Amino acid sequence: MAFLCNWCGYAGADLAGVSRYQYPPSIKIIRVMCSGRVDPVFILKAFELGADGVLVCACHPGDCHYIDGNEIAEVRINKTKEILDWIGINPNRLRLEWVSAAEGLKFAKIVTEFTEELSQLKKIKNEL
Amino acid sequence: MVKVGKLELNIEDISKCYSCGKCTSVCPLSQISDFTPRLIAENWILNLNKDEIVKDVWNCLTCGSCVEVCPMNVNFPEFIRQARTEFLKQGIGFEEAHFGIFSNIARLQIKENYTGKSRHELYKGLKIKEKGDILYWTGCTPFFDIVLDRTYTNISINTVRILNYLNIEPVILKHEKCCGHDLLWNGDFENFKKLAEYNIKEIEKTGAKIVITTCAEGYRTLKYDYPRLVKPINFEVISFSEFIDKKLKVKELEFPYEFPYKITYHDPCRLGRHMKVYEPPRDIIKSVPGIKYSEMPRNRENSLCCGVSCWHCDILKKVIRMDRISEADEIAEILITTCPKCKIHFECLLDEKSEDLEKRYNIRIIDLSTFIAKILFLI
């Protein structure tokens, strides 16, 4: 499950597609207007419904279209990691990455890496 | 079997109601909105207005004020709980505050091999054990800390400090799950049962005879709902206030220092009306030398609910909270409560950055265990 911000992450993914960079078809993209919109509960809900990992892509610090949305996202993701730690889900299953609109290659790389890392962990159903 | 519109439900308890309307006269929600318990009962029995019933069933505070006055002893909160369970089975749910994150957390804890961060890490530097007679139930406070940006783990840590002061090393469950109170009252009985079975098993493994809780909701769930709905338990559940009260009565604990403040006490619904623990917290507070204790006009069984249960929060519930806080603010500087949830809801109101609110209230909300720890100079 990937939450991409409209201005950077999603554009980056778009660029990756247009430039034909290959990455695994393992992600389901949800576009949000800003990464700050991603509430901890969205992430927990994704895990509850069986997602193996959650990726949140935001603009680089200082580049947010809404001034400080990505900083809010960082705080929220850290909080969510703490919650995951308490309830016994590996916090590495949740990842926040800075991807700008020009970084299609970086996006493809991140998805490939993350998919590999998740495939080494067990299925979420074994943890839940 | 009762029929509501197209729904067929297995609830009969409420049919004793003879529409006298006493419940509506005391219901805190009825005084500020068009919610009336009597009408719910009437609609239910006569099988009318299904939409209204659904809305009202989810709106009810389940505070239990109506039970106190009902001449027919209808257990209205229990009826609401069963109705919610039935509604949820048919896909009629309710949107909780905070996007339902607390129910989410509770549901994510349902798994066989539960391994999270150990709760022992909360109590670094304090004396705790893994096996023994007295167990302290931490509850959800670590999650409140993370989600609500305030420190509620203080309640748990201070309780263990006080127990250590009394030369008791409490047992702490390493991997304790949510007690399931909110799931139960939101109608998710299946998941509640799973959580309860795990918790009972884990508590019995430690060999604990007494389980102490600082949470009113946890107290009710462990003591009353587990044996009633899941399976019998072979340990005794007591609230922290009862425990300290006993120690005070046999003079094992004394408060040596004066605490000259004006104080009042708020009865949580779950501890007061539901479980009838009224006097122990009051006796503890009154036994502190120099304290100026006064009772709010609405106290004990007539006490006003803090306004929110199971994270069903809206503007009406805020009015109830403002009402309660104003009542306390008139007579005291510190409001003591024994339920972390009441504390959360009152503080949520006090934290609001609107100007007239800041001017109006000077009161502070303190949990009973933090209060005791302060008096004993443990923090």
Coordinates of C-alpha atoms in Angstrom, one line a residue:
Chain A
M1 CA 0.0 0.0 0.0
A2 CA 1.5 3.3 -1.0
F3 CA 0.2 6.8 -0.1
L4 CA 1.7 9.3 -2.5
C5 CA 1.4 13.0 -2.2
N6 CA -0.1 14.7 -5.2
W7 CA 2.7 17.1 -5.9
C8 CA 5.9 15.1 -5.5
G9 CA 5.4 11.4 -4.8
Y10 CA 2.6 10.8 -7.3
A11 CA 4.4 12.9 -10.0
G12 CA 7.6 10.9 -9.2
A13 CA 5.7 7.7 -9.7
D14 CA 4.2 9.1 -12.9
L15 CA 7.7 10.0 -14.2
A16 CA 8.9 6.5 -13.3
G17 CA 6.0 5.2 -15.5
V18 CA 6.6 7.6 -18.4
S19 CA 10.3 6.9 -18.4
R20 CA 9.6 3.1 -18.3
Y21 CA 11.7 2.4 -15.2
Q22 CA 10.8 -1.1 -14.1
Y23 CA 9.5 -1.8 -10.5
P24 CA 7.6 -4.7 -9.0
P25 CA 3.8 -4.6 -9.5
S26 CA 3.4 -5.2 -5.7
I27 CA 2.1 -1.7 -4.7
K28 CA -1.4 -0.2 -4.7
I29 CA -1.2 3.5 -5.0
I30 CA -3.5 5.9 -3.2
R31 CA -3.1 9.6 -4.1
V32 CA -3.5 12.1 -1.3
M33 CA -3.3 15.8 -1.7
C34 CA -0.5 16.0 0.9
S35 CA 1.4 13.4 2.9
G36 CA 0.3 15.3 6.0
R37 CA -3.2 14.0 5.2
V38 CA -2.1 10.4 6.0
D39 CA -3.5 9.8 9.4
P40 CA -2.1 7.0 11.6
V41 CA -5.5 5.4 11.4
F42 CA -5.2 5.0 7.6
I43 CA -2.0 3.1 8.1
L44 CA -3.4 0.9 10.9
K45 CA -6.5 0.2 8.8
A46 CA -4.3 -0.9 5.9
F47 CA -2.5 -3.4 8.2
E48 CA -5.7 -4.6 9.6
L49 CA -7.0 -5.3 6.1
G50 CA -3.9 -7.3 5.4
A51 CA -1.3 -5.0 3.7
D52 CA 2.2 -6.3 4.2
G53 CA 3.7 -2.9 4.2
V54 CA 2.8 0.8 3.9
L55 CA 4.9 3.3 2.0
V56 CA 4.4 7.0 2.3
C57 CA 6.1 9.3 -0.2
A58 CA 6.4 13.0 0.5
C59 CA 8.1 16.0 -0.9
H60 CA 11.6 16.8 0.4
P61 CA 11.7 18.8 3.6
G62 CA 11.1 22.4 2.8
D63 CA 9.6 21.6 -0.6
C64 CA 6.0 20.9 0.6
H65 CA 3.3 22.5 -1.5
Y66 CA 1.5 23.3 1.7
I67 CA 4.5 24.7 3.5
D68 CA 4.9 22.1 6.3
G69 CA 2.7 19.1 5.4
N70 CA 5.6 16.8 5.1
E71 CA 6.9 17.7 8.5
I72 CA 3.5 16.8 10.0
A73 CA 3.7 13.5 8.1
E74 CA 7.1 12.8 9.7
V75 CA 5.7 13.3 13.2
R76 CA 2.7 11.2 12.4
I77 CA 4.7 8.4 10.9
N78 CA 7.0 8.3 13.9
K79 CA 4.0 8.1 16.2
T80 CA 2.5 5.3 14.1
K81 CA 5.8 3.4 14.3
E82 CA 5.6 3.6 18.1
I83 CA 2.1 2.2 18.0
L84 CA 3.2 -0.6 15.7
D85 CA 6.0 -1.3 18.1
W86 CA 3.6 -1.7 21.0
I87 CA 1.2 -3.9 19.2
G88 CA 3.9 -6.1 17.8
I89 CA 4.0 -5.3 14.1
N90 CA 7.5 -4.8 12.8
P91 CA 7.9 -1.0 12.5
N92 CA 10.1 -1.6 9.3
R93 CA 6.9 -2.4 7.5
L94 CA 6.1 1.3 7.5
R95 CA 8.3 3.6 5.5
L96 CA 8.4 7.3 4.9
E97 CA 10.5 8.4 1.9
W98 CA 11.2 11.8 0.3
V99 CA 10.6 11.6 -3.4
S100 CA 10.4 14.7 -5.6
A101 CA 8.6 15.0 -8.9
A102 CA 11.9 14.6 -10.7
E103 CA 13.0 11.4 -9.0
G104 CA 11.3 8.7 -11.0
L105 CA 14.3 6.5 -10.8
K106 CA 14.5 6.9 -7.0
F107 CA 10.8 5.9 -6.7
A108 CA 11.4 2.8 -8.7
K109 CA 14.4 1.9 -6.6
I110 CA 12.5 2.5 -3.3
V111 CA 9.6 0.3 -4.4
T112 CA 12.0 -2.5 -5.5
E113 CA 14.0 -2.3 -2.2
F114 CA 10.9 -2.2 0.0
T115 CA 9.3 -5.1 -1.8
E116 CA 12.5 -7.2 -1.3
E117 CA 12.7 -6.2 2.3
L118 CA 9.0 -7.2 2.9
S119 CA 9.4 -10.5 1.1
Q120 CA 12.1 -11.4 3.6
L121 CA 9.7 -10.7 6.5
K122 CA 6.8 -13.1 6.9
K123 CA 3.3 -12.4 5.6
I124 CA 1.5 -10.0 7.8
K125 CA -1.1 -12.6 8.5
N126 CA 1.4 -14.5 10.5
E127 CA 2.0 -11.4 12.6
L128 CA -1.6 -10.6 13.0
Chain B
M1 CA -37.5 -11.9 19.2
V2 CA -38.2 -8.2 18.5
K3 CA -38.8 -6.8 15.0
V4 CA -37.6 -3.3 14.2
G5 CA -38.5 -2.5 10.6
K6 CA -36.9 -5.2 8.7
L7 CA -34.5 -6.1 11.5
E8 CA -35.2 -9.0 13.8
L9 CA -33.4 -8.9 17.0
N10 CA -32.9 -11.2 20.0
I11 CA -33.6 -8.6 22.7
E12 CA -36.4 -8.6 25.1
D13 CA -35.2 -7.0 28.2
I14 CA -36.7 -3.6 27.5
S15 CA -40.2 -4.8 27.1
K16 CA -40.8 -4.3 30.8
C17 CA -40.8 -0.5 30.2
Y18 CA -44.2 1.2 30.8
S19 CA -43.3 4.6 29.4
C20 CA -43.3 6.6 32.7
G21 CA -40.5 8.8 31.3
K22 CA -38.4 8.9 34.5
C23 CA -35.3 8.0 32.4
T24 CA -35.8 10.9 30.1
S25 CA -36.0 13.3 33.1
V26 CA -32.5 12.3 34.3
C27 CA -30.8 11.5 31.1
P28 CA -28.0 14.1 30.5
L29 CA -28.5 14.0 26.8
S30 CA -32.2 14.5 26.9
Q31 CA -31.7 17.9 28.6
I32 CA -29.8 19.3 25.6
S33 CA -31.1 17.4 22.7
D34 CA -34.2 15.5 21.4
F35 CA -32.7 12.2 22.5
T36 CA -35.2 10.4 24.8
P37 CA -34.6 6.9 26.3
R38 CA -38.3 6.5 26.8
L39 CA -39.0 7.1 23.1
I40 CA -36.4 4.6 22.1
A41 CA -38.0 2.0 24.3
E42 CA -41.4 2.9 22.9
N43 CA -40.3 2.8 19.3
W44 CA -38.5 -0.4 20.0
I45 CA -41.5 -2.1 21.5
L46 CA -44.0 -0.8 19.0
N47 CA -41.6 -1.4 16.2
L48 CA -41.6 2.2 14.8
N49 CA -39.2 4.7 13.3
K50 CA -36.2 2.5 12.7
D51 CA -33.9 5.3 11.5
E52 CA -34.4 7.2 14.8
I53 CA -33.7 4.1 16.8
V54 CA -30.4 3.5 15.0
K55 CA -29.3 7.0 15.5
D56 CA -30.2 7.1 19.2
V57 CA -28.8 3.7 20.0
W58 CA -25.4 4.9 18.8
N59 CA -25.8 8.3 20.5
C60 CA -26.5 6.9 24.0
L61 CA -23.8 7.6 26.7
T62 CA -24.5 4.3 28.4
C63 CA -23.9 6.3 31.6
G64 CA -26.6 4.4 33.6
S65 CA -28.4 7.4 35.1
C66 CA -31.6 6.0 33.8
V67 CA -31.1 2.7 35.6
E68 CA -31.0 4.5 39.0
V69 CA -34.5 5.8 38.6
C70 CA -36.2 3.2 36.6
P71 CA -39.2 1.7 38.6
M72 CA -39.1 -1.5 36.5
N73 CA -35.3 -1.9 36.7
V74 CA -34.8 -1.9 33.0
N75 CA -31.0 -2.2 32.4
F76 CA -30.9 0.3 29.6
P77 CA -27.1 0.4 29.0
E78 CA -27.1 -3.4 28.6
F79 CA -30.0 -3.1 26.2
I80 CA -28.1 -0.5 24.2
R81 CA -25.0 -2.8 24.2
Q82 CA -27.0 -5.7 22.8
A83 CA -28.7 -3.5 20.3
R84 CA -25.4 -2.2 19.1
T85 CA -24.1 -5.8 18.7
E86 CA -27.1 -6.7 16.6
F87 CA -26.8 -3.6 14.5
L88 CA -23.1 -4.1 13.9
K89 CA -23.8 -7.7 12.7
Q90 CA -26.2 -6.2 10.1
G91 CA -23.6 -3.7 9.0
I92 CA -25.0 -0.6 10.7
G93 CA -22.0 1.0 12.5
F94 CA -20.9 4.3 13.9
E95 CA -18.0 6.5 13.1
E96 CA -15.9 7.0 16.2
A97 CA -13.9 10.1 17.1
H98 CA -10.1 10.1 16.3
F99 CA -11.1 8.1 13.1
G100 CA -11.7 5.1 15.3
I101 CA -8.0 4.6 15.9
F102 CA -8.5 3.0 19.3
S103 CA -10.8 0.3 18.0
N104 CA -8.3 -0.2 15.3
I105 CA -5.5 -0.7 17.8
A106 CA -7.6 -3.1 19.8
R107 CA -8.4 -5.1 16.7
L108 CA -4.8 -5.3 15.6
Q109 CA -3.9 -6.9 18.9
I110 CA -6.0 -9.9 18.2
K111 CA -3.5 -12.5 17.2
E112 CA -2.2 -15.8 18.5
N113 CA 1.5 -15.0 19.1
Y114 CA 1.3 -11.6 20.5
T115 CA 4.7 -10.1 20.8
G116 CA 5.0 -6.3 21.1
K117 CA 7.2 -4.1 23.1
S118 CA 7.2 -5.4 26.7
R119 CA 5.2 -3.3 29.1
H120 CA 8.0 -3.8 31.6
E121 CA 9.9 -1.1 29.7
L122 CA 7.4 1.5 31.0
Y123 CA 8.4 0.9 34.6
K124 CA 12.2 1.3 34.4
G125 CA 13.8 1.8 37.8
L126 CA 10.7 0.5 39.6
K127 CA 10.3 -2.9 41.3
I128 CA 8.1 -5.2 39.3
K129 CA 7.8 -9.0 39.0
E130 CA 6.7 -11.6 36.5
K131 CA 4.9 -13.9 39.0
G132 CA 3.2 -13.1 42.2
D133 CA 0.0 -12.5 44.1
I134 CA -0.8 -8.9 43.2
L135 CA -1.0 -7.9 39.6
Y136 CA -1.3 -4.3 38.3
W137 CA -3.3 -3.9 35.1
T138 CA -1.7 -1.2 32.9
G139 CA -4.5 -0.7 30.5
C140 CA -4.3 1.5 27.4
T141 CA -2.3 4.3 28.8
P142 CA 0.8 3.8 26.5
F143 CA -1.5 4.3 23.4
F144 CA -3.2 7.3 24.9
D145 CA 0.3 8.9 25.2
I146 CA 1.1 8.4 21.6
V147 CA -2.2 9.3 20.0
L148 CA -3.3 12.2 22.3
D149 CA 0.0 13.9 23.0
R150 CA -0.2 14.1 26.7
T151 CA 1.2 11.9 29.4
Y152 CA -1.2 9.3 30.6
T153 CA 1.4 6.7 31.4
N154 CA 2.0 8.8 34.5
I155 CA -1.1 7.2 36.0
S156 CA 0.4 3.7 35.6
I157 CA 3.9 4.6 36.6
N158 CA 2.7 6.5 39.7
T159 CA 0.5 3.6 40.7
V160 CA 3.5 1.3 40.7
R161 CA 5.5 3.9 42.6
I162 CA 2.8 3.9 45.3
L163 CA 2.7 0.1 45.4
N164 CA 6.5 0.1 45.8
Y165 CA 6.2 2.6 48.6
L166 CA 3.9 0.1 50.3
N167 CA 6.6 -2.6 49.8
I168 CA 4.5 -4.4 47.2
E169 CA 6.1 -5.6 44.0
P170 CA 3.3 -5.8 41.5
V171 CA 3.2 -8.3 38.7
I172 CA 3.0 -6.6 35.3
L173 CA 1.9 -8.6 32.2
K174 CA 4.6 -8.3 29.6
H175 CA 2.2 -8.5 26.7
E176 CA -1.1 -7.4 27.9
K177 CA -3.9 -6.8 25.4
C178 CA -6.6 -4.2 25.4
C179 CA -9.3 -5.3 27.8
G180 CA -11.9 -4.9 25.0
H181 CA -14.2 -2.4 26.8
D182 CA -14.6 -0.1 23.8
L183 CA -15.1 -3.0 21.3
L184 CA -17.7 -4.5 23.6
W185 CA -19.7 -1.3 23.9
N186 CA -19.3 -0.6 20.2
G187 CA -20.9 -3.9 19.5
D188 CA -17.9 -5.9 18.3
F189 CA -18.5 -8.9 20.6
E190 CA -16.5 -11.5 18.6
N191 CA -13.3 -9.6 18.9
F192 CA -13.9 -8.7 22.5
K193 CA -14.2 -12.3 23.4
K194 CA -10.9 -13.1 21.8
L195 CA -9.1 -10.4 23.7
A196 CA -10.8 -11.5 26.9
E197 CA -9.8 -15.1 26.5
Y198 CA -6.2 -14.2 26.0
N199 CA -6.1 -11.8 29.0
I200 CA -7.7 -14.3 31.3
K201 CA -5.2 -16.9 30.3
E202 CA -2.3 -14.6 30.7
I203 CA -3.4 -13.4 34.1
E204 CA -4.0 -16.9 35.3
K205 CA -0.5 -17.9 34.2
T206 CA 1.1 -15.4 36.6
G207 CA -0.8 -16.9 39.5
A208 CA -2.2 -13.6 40.6
K209 CA -4.9 -13.6 43.2
I210 CA -5.6 -9.8 43.1
V211 CA -5.8 -7.6 40.0
I212 CA -5.6 -3.9 40.6
T213 CA -6.9 -1.5 38.0
T214 CA -6.6 2.3 37.9
C215 CA -9.1 2.5 35.1
A216 CA -12.8 2.5 35.8
E217 CA -13.7 0.9 32.4
G218 CA -11.0 -1.8 32.8
Y219 CA -12.4 -2.5 36.3
R220 CA -15.9 -3.1 35.1
T221 CA -14.8 -5.1 32.1
L222 CA -12.4 -7.4 34.1
K223 CA -14.6 -7.8 37.1
Y224 CA -18.1 -7.9 35.7
D225 CA -18.1 -8.5 31.9
Y226 CA -15.4 -11.2 31.7
P227 CA -17.1 -13.7 34.1
R228 CA -20.5 -12.8 32.8
L229 CA -19.8 -13.0 29.0
V230 CA -16.7 -15.0 28.5
K231 CA -15.7 -17.4 31.3
P232 CA -15.4 -17.5 35.1
I233 CA -12.2 -16.0 36.5
N234 CA -10.3 -17.2 39.5
F235 CA -8.8 -13.9 40.6
E236 CA -10.3 -10.9 42.4
V237 CA -10.4 -7.6 40.7
I238 CA -10.3 -4.5 42.8
S239 CA -9.9 -0.8 41.9
F240 CA -6.9 1.1 43.1
S241 CA -9.1 3.3 45.2
E242 CA -10.5 0.3 47.1
F243 CA -7.0 -1.1 47.6
I244 CA -5.6 2.2 49.0
D245 CA -8.7 2.7 51.1
K246 CA -8.2 -0.7 52.8
K247 CA -4.5 0.1 53.5
L248 CA -5.6 3.4 55.1
K249 CA -8.2 1.7 57.3
V250 CA -5.7 -0.7 58.7
K251 CA -3.1 2.1 59.1
E252 CA -0.6 0.6 56.8
L253 CA -0.5 3.9 54.9
E254 CA -0.7 7.4 56.3
F255 CA -0.6 10.8 54.6
P256 CA 1.9 12.8 56.7
Y257 CA 1.9 16.1 54.8
E258 CA -0.7 18.8 54.5
F259 CA -2.3 19.6 51.2
P260 CA -4.3 22.8 51.6
Y261 CA -6.3 22.9 48.3
K262 CA -9.9 22.9 47.4
I263 CA -10.7 19.5 45.9
T264 CA -13.7 17.8 44.5
Y265 CA -14.3 14.3 43.1
H266 CA -15.9 13.2 39.8
D267 CA -17.6 9.8 39.7
P268 CA -16.8 7.9 36.5
C269 CA -20.0 6.2 35.3
R270 CA -18.3 2.8 35.1
L271 CA -16.9 2.9 38.6
G272 CA -19.8 4.7 40.3
R273 CA -23.2 3.8 38.9
H274 CA -22.1 0.6 37.1
M275 CA -20.0 -0.9 39.9
K276 CA -21.3 1.1 42.9
V277 CA -17.9 2.1 44.2
Y278 CA -18.7 5.6 45.6
E279 CA -17.0 5.9 49.0
P280 CA -13.4 4.6 48.8
P281 CA -12.0 7.4 46.6
R282 CA -13.8 10.0 48.8
D283 CA -12.5 8.4 52.0
I284 CA -9.0 8.6 50.6
I285 CA -9.3 12.2 49.6
K286 CA -10.9 13.2 52.9
S287 CA -8.2 11.5 55.0
V288 CA -5.5 13.9 53.7
P289 CA -4.8 16.5 56.4
G290 CA -5.6 20.1 55.6
I291 CA -7.7 19.3 52.5
K292 CA -10.8 21.3 51.7
Y293 CA -13.1 18.8 50.2
S294 CA -16.4 19.7 48.8
E295 CA -19.0 17.7 46.9
M296 CA -20.4 18.8 43.6
P297 CA -24.2 19.3 43.6
R298 CA -24.6 16.3 41.4
N299 CA -22.7 13.5 43.0
R300 CA -22.7 9.7 43.5
E301 CA -25.6 8.1 41.7
N302 CA -26.8 11.4 40.4
S303 CA -23.3 12.3 39.1
L304 CA -23.1 13.8 35.6
C305 CA -21.3 11.7 33.0
C306 CA -18.1 13.2 31.5
G307 CA -19.9 13.2 28.2
V308 CA -18.2 10.6 26.1
S309 CA -18.1 6.9 26.1
C310 CA -16.5 4.6 23.5
W311 CA -15.2 7.7 21.6
H312 CA -18.6 8.8 20.5
C313 CA -17.9 12.5 20.5
D314 CA -19.8 15.4 19.0
I315 CA -20.9 18.9 19.9
L316 CA -23.7 17.8 22.3
K317 CA -21.2 15.8 24.3
K318 CA -19.0 18.8 24.6
V319 CA -21.9 20.7 26.1
I320 CA -22.2 18.0 28.8
R321 CA -18.5 18.3 29.5
M322 CA -18.7 22.1 29.8
D323 CA -21.6 21.7 32.2
R324 CA -19.6 19.3 34.4
I325 CA -16.4 21.4 34.4
S326 CA -18.3 24.6 35.3
E327 CA -19.9 22.8 38.1
A328 CA -16.6 21.6 39.5
D329 CA -14.9 25.0 38.7
E330 CA -17.3 26.8 41.0
I331 CA -16.3 25.0 44.1
A332 CA -12.8 23.6 43.7
E333 CA -9.3 24.1 42.3
I334 CA -8.5 20.4 41.6
L335 CA -10.9 17.8 40.2
I336 CA -9.9 14.3 41.0
T337 CA -11.2 11.4 39.0
T338 CA -10.4 7.7 38.8
C339 CA -10.9 7.1 35.1
P340 CA -8.2 8.0 32.5
K341 CA -11.0 8.4 29.9
C342 CA -12.8 11.1 32.0
K343 CA -9.4 12.8 32.4
I344 CA -8.8 12.7 28.6
H345 CA -12.2 14.2 27.8
F346 CA -12.1 17.0 30.4
E347 CA -8.5 17.9 29.4
C348 CA -9.5 17.9 25.7
L349 CA -12.0 20.6 26.6
L350 CA -9.6 22.6 28.7
D351 CA -6.9 22.4 26.0
E352 CA -9.2 24.1 23.5
K353 CA -7.7 27.3 22.4
S354 CA -10.8 29.4 22.4
E355 CA -10.6 32.6 24.4
D356 CA -13.7 32.4 26.5
L357 CA -12.8 28.9 27.6
E358 CA -9.4 30.0 28.9
K359 CA -11.0 32.8 30.9
R360 CA -13.7 30.6 32.3
Y361 CA -11.9 27.7 33.9
N362 CA -8.9 27.5 36.2
I363 CA -9.5 23.9 37.3
R364 CA -6.9 21.2 37.0
I365 CA -7.8 17.5 36.4
I366 CA -5.7 15.0 38.3
D367 CA -6.0 11.3 38.5
L368 CA -6.3 9.6 41.9
S369 CA -3.0 7.8 41.7
T370 CA -1.1 10.8 40.6
F371 CA -2.7 12.7 43.5
I372 CA -1.7 10.2 46.0
A373 CA 1.8 10.1 44.7
K374 CA 2.0 13.8 44.9
I375 CA 0.8 13.8 48.5
L376 CA 3.4 11.2 49.5
F377 CA 6.1 13.2 47.7
L378 CA 6.9 10.3 45.4
I379 CA 7.0 12.6 42.4

